[in-house]
Amino acid sequence: MPLAVFLDMTVYSFVNGITPGPNNILLLSVTSRYGLKRSLKLMAGMWTGVLSIMILCCLLCSGLTKVMPQIKPVLKVAGALYILYLAVKTLMRKGAADKDAGDEPKFFTGLIMQFLNFKIIIYGLTCFSSYILPHTSAVPLLLALCPYLVLGGAFGNVVWAVFGSFLKPFYNRHVTAVNIVMALLLVWCSVRIILA
């Protein structure tokens, strides 16, 4: 892969990772409620899920592009519905969690939600079909690039999570307003997925 293409892919990766999406908005919301430390399991699950999606995109990209017209509407609807579910859960939250709260974010939640995160799936397909596969088809190199593709999103996740942890005192004072804003942002993500 030429260096210029690699640099273009890196810029795309970081821009895609920092823009609002289901992961970033959820992390902003979760860390404002639980704090950064208690949200690390969710973040690790997200990153593991994103890596899994990148590997699947790597191994199946050529086959998926042939089938994509048939599965794209299903992925869109499933992803949008899941994000609407997250919006409803966000809207119904009561306030900051105490130390014994049972609904603390889990690794498995972060992992599974990636398989319904249309933004991540399209990101993986775009990277492999537009940047990587036109320049190399060596499977070991393709697989080696998968963790690299997670870095842009991970950077964005950390930025949004840190910002959310700083908002925790504000969140405790303005629970309803913050929940409404976060839920509306998630609805916005869902609508953008359907309209894309």
PDB file of C-alpha atoms in Angstrom:
ATOM      1  CA  MET A   1       0.000   0.000   0.000  1.00  0.00           C
ATOM      2  CA  PRO A   2       1.455   3.399  -0.950  1.00  0.00           C
ATOM      3  CA  LEU A   3       2.281   5.723   1.931  1.00  0.00           C
ATOM      4  CA  ALA A   4      -0.082   8.430   0.622  1.00  0.00           C
ATOM      5  CA  VAL A   5      -3.020   5.974   0.657  1.00  0.00           C
ATOM      6  CA  PHE A   6      -2.057   4.801   4.153  1.00  0.00           C
ATOM      7  CA  LEU A   7      -2.002   8.421   5.376  1.00  0.00           C
ATOM      8  CA  ASP A   8      -5.381   9.135   3.751  1.00  0.00           C
ATOM      9  CA  MET A   9      -6.821   6.063   5.451  1.00  0.00           C
ATOM     10  CA  THR A  10      -5.361   7.205   8.788  1.00  0.00           C
ATOM     11  CA  VAL A  11      -6.956  10.644   8.468  1.00  0.00           C
ATOM     12  CA  TYR A  12     -10.279   9.056   7.534  1.00  0.00           C
ATOM     13  CA  SER A  13      -9.988   6.703  10.505  1.00  0.00           C
ATOM     14  CA  PHE A  14      -9.388   9.480  13.045  1.00  0.00           C
ATOM     15  CA  VAL A  15     -12.048  11.796  11.597  1.00  0.00           C
ATOM     16  CA  ASN A  16     -14.556   8.952  11.587  1.00  0.00           C
ATOM     17  CA  GLY A  17     -13.550   8.041  15.152  1.00  0.00           C
ATOM     18  CA  ILE A  18     -13.983  11.535  16.605  1.00  0.00           C
ATOM     19  CA  THR A  19     -17.344  12.334  14.985  1.00  0.00           C
ATOM     20  CA  PRO A  20     -20.573  11.690  16.899  1.00  0.00           C
ATOM     21  CA  GLY A  21     -21.866   8.183  16.587  1.00  0.00           C
ATOM     22  CA  PRO A  22     -23.518   5.567  18.783  1.00  0.00           C
ATOM     23  CA  ASN A  23     -20.288   4.604  20.597  1.00  0.00           C
ATOM     24  CA  ASN A  24     -19.150   8.151  21.312  1.00  0.00           C
ATOM     25  CA  ILE A  25     -22.543   9.407  22.435  1.00  0.00           C
ATOM     26  CA  LEU A  26     -23.091   6.343  24.617  1.00  0.00           C
ATOM     27  CA  LEU A  27     -19.649   6.797  26.200  1.00  0.00           C
ATOM     28  CA  LEU A  28     -20.324  10.473  26.826  1.00  0.00           C
ATOM     29  CA  SER A  29     -23.560   9.533  28.539  1.00  0.00           C
ATOM     30  CA  VAL A  30     -22.188   6.555  30.489  1.00  0.00           C
ATOM     31  CA  THR A  31     -19.062   8.300  31.767  1.00  0.00           C
ATOM     32  CA  SER A  32     -21.083  11.327  32.830  1.00  0.00           C
ATOM     33  CA  ARG A  33     -23.113   8.931  34.971  1.00  0.00           C
ATOM     34  CA  TYR A  34     -20.546   6.389  36.203  1.00  0.00           C
ATOM     35  CA  GLY A  35     -17.219   8.108  35.678  1.00  0.00           C
ATOM     36  CA  LEU A  36     -14.348   7.048  33.452  1.00  0.00           C
ATOM     37  CA  LYS A  37     -12.952   4.220  35.560  1.00  0.00           C
ATOM     38  CA  ARG A  38     -16.261   2.366  35.846  1.00  0.00           C
ATOM     39  CA  SER A  39     -16.813   2.697  32.090  1.00  0.00           C
ATOM     40  CA  LEU A  40     -13.545   1.053  31.028  1.00  0.00           C
ATOM     41  CA  LYS A  41     -15.138  -2.396  30.666  1.00  0.00           C
ATOM     42  CA  LEU A  42     -17.709  -1.012  28.255  1.00  0.00           C
ATOM     43  CA  MET A  43     -14.962   0.732  26.279  1.00  0.00           C
ATOM     44  CA  ALA A  44     -12.867  -2.454  26.141  1.00  0.00           C
ATOM     45  CA  GLY A  45     -15.920  -4.334  24.887  1.00  0.00           C
ATOM     46  CA  MET A  46     -16.478  -1.699  22.210  1.00  0.00           C
ATOM     47  CA  TRP A  47     -12.887  -1.944  21.019  1.00  0.00           C
ATOM     48  CA  THR A  48     -13.013  -5.736  20.964  1.00  0.00           C
ATOM     49  CA  GLY A  49     -16.245  -5.558  18.991  1.00  0.00           C
ATOM     50  CA  VAL A  50     -14.785  -3.049  16.533  1.00  0.00           C
ATOM     51  CA  LEU A  51     -11.730  -5.272  16.052  1.00  0.00           C
ATOM     52  CA  SER A  52     -14.053  -8.230  15.418  1.00  0.00           C
ATOM     53  CA  ILE A  53     -15.973  -6.209  12.821  1.00  0.00           C
ATOM     54  CA  MET A  54     -12.713  -5.159  11.130  1.00  0.00           C
ATOM     55  CA  ILE A  55     -11.593  -8.786  10.927  1.00  0.00           C
ATOM     56  CA  LEU A  56     -14.956  -9.824   9.495  1.00  0.00           C
ATOM     57  CA  CYS A  57     -14.818  -6.988   6.962  1.00  0.00           C
ATOM     58  CA  CYS A  58     -11.295  -8.025   6.066  1.00  0.00           C
ATOM     59  CA  LEU A  59     -12.199 -11.655   5.484  1.00  0.00           C
ATOM     60  CA  LEU A  60     -15.566 -11.111   3.836  1.00  0.00           C
ATOM     61  CA  CYS A  61     -15.291  -7.750   2.064  1.00  0.00           C
ATOM     62  CA  SER A  62     -15.277  -9.018  -1.498  1.00  0.00           C
ATOM     63  CA  GLY A  63     -18.205 -11.346  -0.825  1.00  0.00           C
ATOM     64  CA  LEU A  64     -20.178  -8.724   1.079  1.00  0.00           C
ATOM     65  CA  THR A  65     -19.929  -6.158  -1.675  1.00  0.00           C
ATOM     66  CA  LYS A  66     -21.762  -8.585  -3.970  1.00  0.00           C
ATOM     67  CA  VAL A  67     -24.435  -9.259  -1.348  1.00  0.00           C
ATOM     68  CA  MET A  68     -24.509  -5.741   0.139  1.00  0.00           C
ATOM     69  CA  PRO A  69     -27.566  -4.481  -1.763  1.00  0.00           C
ATOM     70  CA  GLN A  70     -29.652  -7.252  -0.151  1.00  0.00           C
ATOM     71  CA  ILE A  71     -28.305  -6.947   3.417  1.00  0.00           C
ATOM     72  CA  LYS A  72     -27.819  -3.179   3.637  1.00  0.00           C
ATOM     73  CA  PRO A  73     -31.497  -2.421   4.473  1.00  0.00           C
ATOM     74  CA  VAL A  74     -31.531  -5.144   7.148  1.00  0.00           C
ATOM     75  CA  LEU A  75     -28.351  -3.784   8.756  1.00  0.00           C
ATOM     76  CA  LYS A  76     -29.710  -0.252   8.622  1.00  0.00           C
ATOM     77  CA  VAL A  77     -32.986  -1.140  10.328  1.00  0.00           C
ATOM     78  CA  ALA A  78     -31.354  -3.390  12.952  1.00  0.00           C
ATOM     79  CA  GLY A  79     -28.736  -0.759  13.784  1.00  0.00           C
ATOM     80  CA  ALA A  80     -31.268   2.082  13.888  1.00  0.00           C
ATOM     81  CA  LEU A  81     -33.637   0.105  16.131  1.00  0.00           C
ATOM     82  CA  TYR A  82     -30.850  -0.765  18.543  1.00  0.00           C
ATOM     83  CA  ILE A  83     -29.789   2.870  18.759  1.00  0.00           C
ATOM     84  CA  LEU A  84     -33.423   3.875  19.420  1.00  0.00           C
ATOM     85  CA  TYR A  85     -33.469   1.279  22.218  1.00  0.00           C
ATOM     86  CA  LEU A  86     -30.356   2.944  23.692  1.00  0.00           C
ATOM     87  CA  ALA A  87     -32.112   6.325  23.399  1.00  0.00           C
ATOM     88  CA  VAL A  88     -35.124   5.066  25.367  1.00  0.00           C
ATOM     89  CA  LYS A  89     -32.876   3.560  28.060  1.00  0.00           C
ATOM     90  CA  THR A  90     -30.950   6.842  28.285  1.00  0.00           C
ATOM     91  CA  LEU A  91     -34.153   8.865  28.585  1.00  0.00           C
ATOM     92  CA  MET A  92     -35.470   6.655  31.395  1.00  0.00           C
ATOM     93  CA  ARG A  93     -32.365   6.812  33.598  1.00  0.00           C
ATOM     94  CA  LYS A  94     -32.867   8.343  37.021  1.00  0.00           C
ATOM     95  CA  GLY A  95     -29.505   9.879  37.849  1.00  0.00           C
ATOM     96  CA  ALA A  96     -25.935   9.182  38.809  1.00  0.00           C
ATOM     97  CA  ALA A  97     -25.334   5.597  39.762  1.00  0.00           C
ATOM     98  CA  ASP A  98     -24.294   4.717  43.252  1.00  0.00           C
ATOM     99  CA  LYS A  99     -21.421   2.347  43.862  1.00  0.00           C
ATOM    100  CA  ASP A 100     -23.702  -0.685  44.187  1.00  0.00           C
ATOM    101  CA  ALA A 101     -25.767  -0.082  41.050  1.00  0.00           C
ATOM    102  CA  GLY A 102     -26.390  -3.300  39.168  1.00  0.00           C
ATOM    103  CA  ASP A 103     -26.723  -1.750  35.721  1.00  0.00           C
ATOM    104  CA  GLU A 104     -23.095  -0.669  35.392  1.00  0.00           C
ATOM    105  CA  PRO A 105     -21.833  -0.814  31.788  1.00  0.00           C
ATOM    106  CA  LYS A 106     -20.485  -4.225  30.848  1.00  0.00           C
ATOM    107  CA  PHE A 107     -17.825  -5.512  28.445  1.00  0.00           C
ATOM    108  CA  PHE A 108     -20.348  -7.770  26.706  1.00  0.00           C
ATOM    109  CA  THR A 109     -22.710  -4.835  26.028  1.00  0.00           C
ATOM    110  CA  GLY A 110     -19.922  -2.899  24.308  1.00  0.00           C
ATOM    111  CA  LEU A 111     -18.928  -5.974  22.311  1.00  0.00           C
ATOM    112  CA  ILE A 112     -22.383  -6.964  21.076  1.00  0.00           C
ATOM    113  CA  MET A 113     -23.533  -3.459  20.198  1.00  0.00           C
ATOM    114  CA  GLN A 114     -20.794  -3.209  17.552  1.00  0.00           C
ATOM    115  CA  PHE A 115     -22.514  -5.862  15.464  1.00  0.00           C
ATOM    116  CA  LEU A 116     -25.531  -3.531  15.213  1.00  0.00           C
ATOM    117  CA  ASN A 117     -23.479  -0.363  14.805  1.00  0.00           C
ATOM    118  CA  PHE A 118     -23.961   0.518  11.157  1.00  0.00           C
ATOM    119  CA  LYS A 119     -21.343   3.286  11.338  1.00  0.00           C
ATOM    120  CA  ILE A 120     -18.629   0.751  12.293  1.00  0.00           C
ATOM    121  CA  ILE A 121     -19.695  -1.758   9.650  1.00  0.00           C
ATOM    122  CA  ILE A 122     -19.665   0.881   6.903  1.00  0.00           C
ATOM    123  CA  TYR A 123     -16.340   2.194   8.236  1.00  0.00           C
ATOM    124  CA  GLY A 124     -14.770  -1.274   7.921  1.00  0.00           C
ATOM    125  CA  LEU A 125     -16.212  -1.874   4.475  1.00  0.00           C
ATOM    126  CA  THR A 126     -15.044   1.562   3.327  1.00  0.00           C
ATOM    127  CA  CYS A 127     -11.499   1.105   4.628  1.00  0.00           C
ATOM    128  CA  PHE A 128     -11.055  -2.292   3.057  1.00  0.00           C
ATOM    129  CA  SER A 129     -12.821  -1.646  -0.241  1.00  0.00           C
ATOM    130  CA  SER A 130     -11.498   1.892  -0.834  1.00  0.00           C
ATOM    131  CA  TYR A 131      -8.074   2.043   0.811  1.00  0.00           C
ATOM    132  CA  ILE A 132      -6.675  -1.437   1.401  1.00  0.00           C
ATOM    133  CA  LEU A 133      -7.924  -4.039  -1.087  1.00  0.00           C
ATOM    134  CA  PRO A 134      -7.093  -2.019  -4.217  1.00  0.00           C
ATOM    135  CA  HIS A 135      -3.417  -2.098  -3.131  1.00  0.00           C
ATOM    136  CA  THR A 136      -2.929  -5.465  -1.452  1.00  0.00           C
ATOM    137  CA  SER A 137      -4.698  -8.765  -1.087  1.00  0.00           C
ATOM    138  CA  ALA A 138      -2.209 -10.522   1.195  1.00  0.00           C
ATOM    139  CA  VAL A 139      -4.346 -11.858   4.042  1.00  0.00           C
ATOM    140  CA  PRO A 140      -1.604 -11.565   6.718  1.00  0.00           C
ATOM    141  CA  LEU A 141      -1.166  -7.863   5.885  1.00  0.00           C
ATOM    142  CA  LEU A 142      -4.936  -7.338   5.779  1.00  0.00           C
ATOM    143  CA  LEU A 143      -5.308  -8.927   9.213  1.00  0.00           C
ATOM    144  CA  ALA A 144      -2.376  -6.903  10.558  1.00  0.00           C
ATOM    145  CA  LEU A 145      -4.184  -3.700   9.522  1.00  0.00           C
ATOM    146  CA  CYS A 146      -7.325  -4.599  11.509  1.00  0.00           C
ATOM    147  CA  PRO A 147      -5.987  -3.445  14.915  1.00  0.00           C
ATOM    148  CA  TYR A 148      -4.677  -0.279  13.259  1.00  0.00           C
ATOM    149  CA  LEU A 149      -8.187   0.526  12.028  1.00  0.00           C
ATOM    150  CA  VAL A 150      -9.458   0.363  15.624  1.00  0.00           C
ATOM    151  CA  LEU A 151      -7.083   3.149  16.748  1.00  0.00           C
ATOM    152  CA  GLY A 152      -9.002   6.064  15.211  1.00  0.00           C
ATOM    153  CA  GLY A 153     -12.239   5.007  16.867  1.00  0.00           C
ATOM    154  CA  ALA A 154     -10.491   4.252  20.141  1.00  0.00           C
ATOM    155  CA  PHE A 155      -9.006   7.759  20.139  1.00  0.00           C
ATOM    156  CA  GLY A 156     -12.451   9.265  19.569  1.00  0.00           C
ATOM    157  CA  ASN A 157     -13.969   7.071  22.283  1.00  0.00           C
ATOM    158  CA  VAL A 158     -11.385   8.188  24.829  1.00  0.00           C
ATOM    159  CA  VAL A 159     -11.961  11.861  23.981  1.00  0.00           C
ATOM    160  CA  TRP A 160     -15.726  11.540  24.393  1.00  0.00           C
ATOM    161  CA  ALA A 161     -15.392   9.390  27.543  1.00  0.00           C
ATOM    162  CA  VAL A 162     -13.009  11.830  29.228  1.00  0.00           C
ATOM    163  CA  PHE A 163     -15.332  14.688  28.346  1.00  0.00           C
ATOM    164  CA  GLY A 164     -18.239  12.711  29.839  1.00  0.00           C
ATOM    165  CA  SER A 165     -16.338  12.058  33.073  1.00  0.00           C
ATOM    166  CA  PHE A 166     -15.814  15.808  33.492  1.00  0.00           C
ATOM    167  CA  LEU A 167     -19.550  16.262  33.079  1.00  0.00           C
ATOM    168  CA  LYS A 168     -20.430  13.946  35.974  1.00  0.00           C
ATOM    169  CA  PRO A 169     -21.023  16.747  38.547  1.00  0.00           C
ATOM    170  CA  PHE A 170     -23.102  18.650  35.987  1.00  0.00           C
ATOM    171  CA  TYR A 171     -25.035  15.472  35.193  1.00  0.00           C
ATOM    172  CA  ASN A 172     -25.875  14.912  38.848  1.00  0.00           C
ATOM    173  CA  ARG A 173     -27.469  18.378  38.983  1.00  0.00           C
ATOM    174  CA  HIS A 174     -29.271  18.258  35.609  1.00  0.00           C
ATOM    175  CA  VAL A 175     -30.188  14.584  35.103  1.00  0.00           C
ATOM    176  CA  THR A 176     -33.376  15.051  33.090  1.00  0.00           C
ATOM    177  CA  ALA A 177     -31.987  17.690  30.732  1.00  0.00           C
ATOM    178  CA  VAL A 178     -28.792  15.723  30.035  1.00  0.00           C
ATOM    179  CA  ASN A 179     -30.756  12.499  29.456  1.00  0.00           C
ATOM    180  CA  ILE A 180     -33.060  14.273  26.997  1.00  0.00           C
ATOM    181  CA  VAL A 181     -30.103  15.722  25.055  1.00  0.00           C
ATOM    182  CA  MET A 182     -28.294  12.347  24.960  1.00  0.00           C
ATOM    183  CA  ALA A 183     -31.469  10.522  23.905  1.00  0.00           C
ATOM    184  CA  LEU A 184     -32.114  13.074  21.138  1.00  0.00           C
ATOM    185  CA  LEU A 185     -28.531  12.672  19.896  1.00  0.00           C
ATOM    186  CA  LEU A 186     -29.019   8.907  19.749  1.00  0.00           C
ATOM    187  CA  VAL A 187     -32.302   9.378  17.862  1.00  0.00           C
ATOM    188  CA  TRP A 188     -30.409  11.680  15.475  1.00  0.00           C
ATOM    189  CA  CYS A 189     -27.817   8.901  14.906  1.00  0.00           C
ATOM    190  CA  SER A 190     -30.624   6.437  14.232  1.00  0.00           C
ATOM    191  CA  VAL A 191     -32.292   8.748  11.707  1.00  0.00           C
ATOM    192  CA  ARG A 192     -28.962   9.387   9.958  1.00  0.00           C
ATOM    193  CA  ILE A 193     -28.449   5.640   9.593  1.00  0.00           C
ATOM    194  CA  ILE A 194     -31.867   5.170   7.987  1.00  0.00           C
ATOM    195  CA  LEU A 195     -31.388   8.142   5.646  1.00  0.00           C
ATOM    196  CA  ALA A 196     -27.793   7.230   4.654  1.00  0.00           C
TER     197      ALA A 196
END
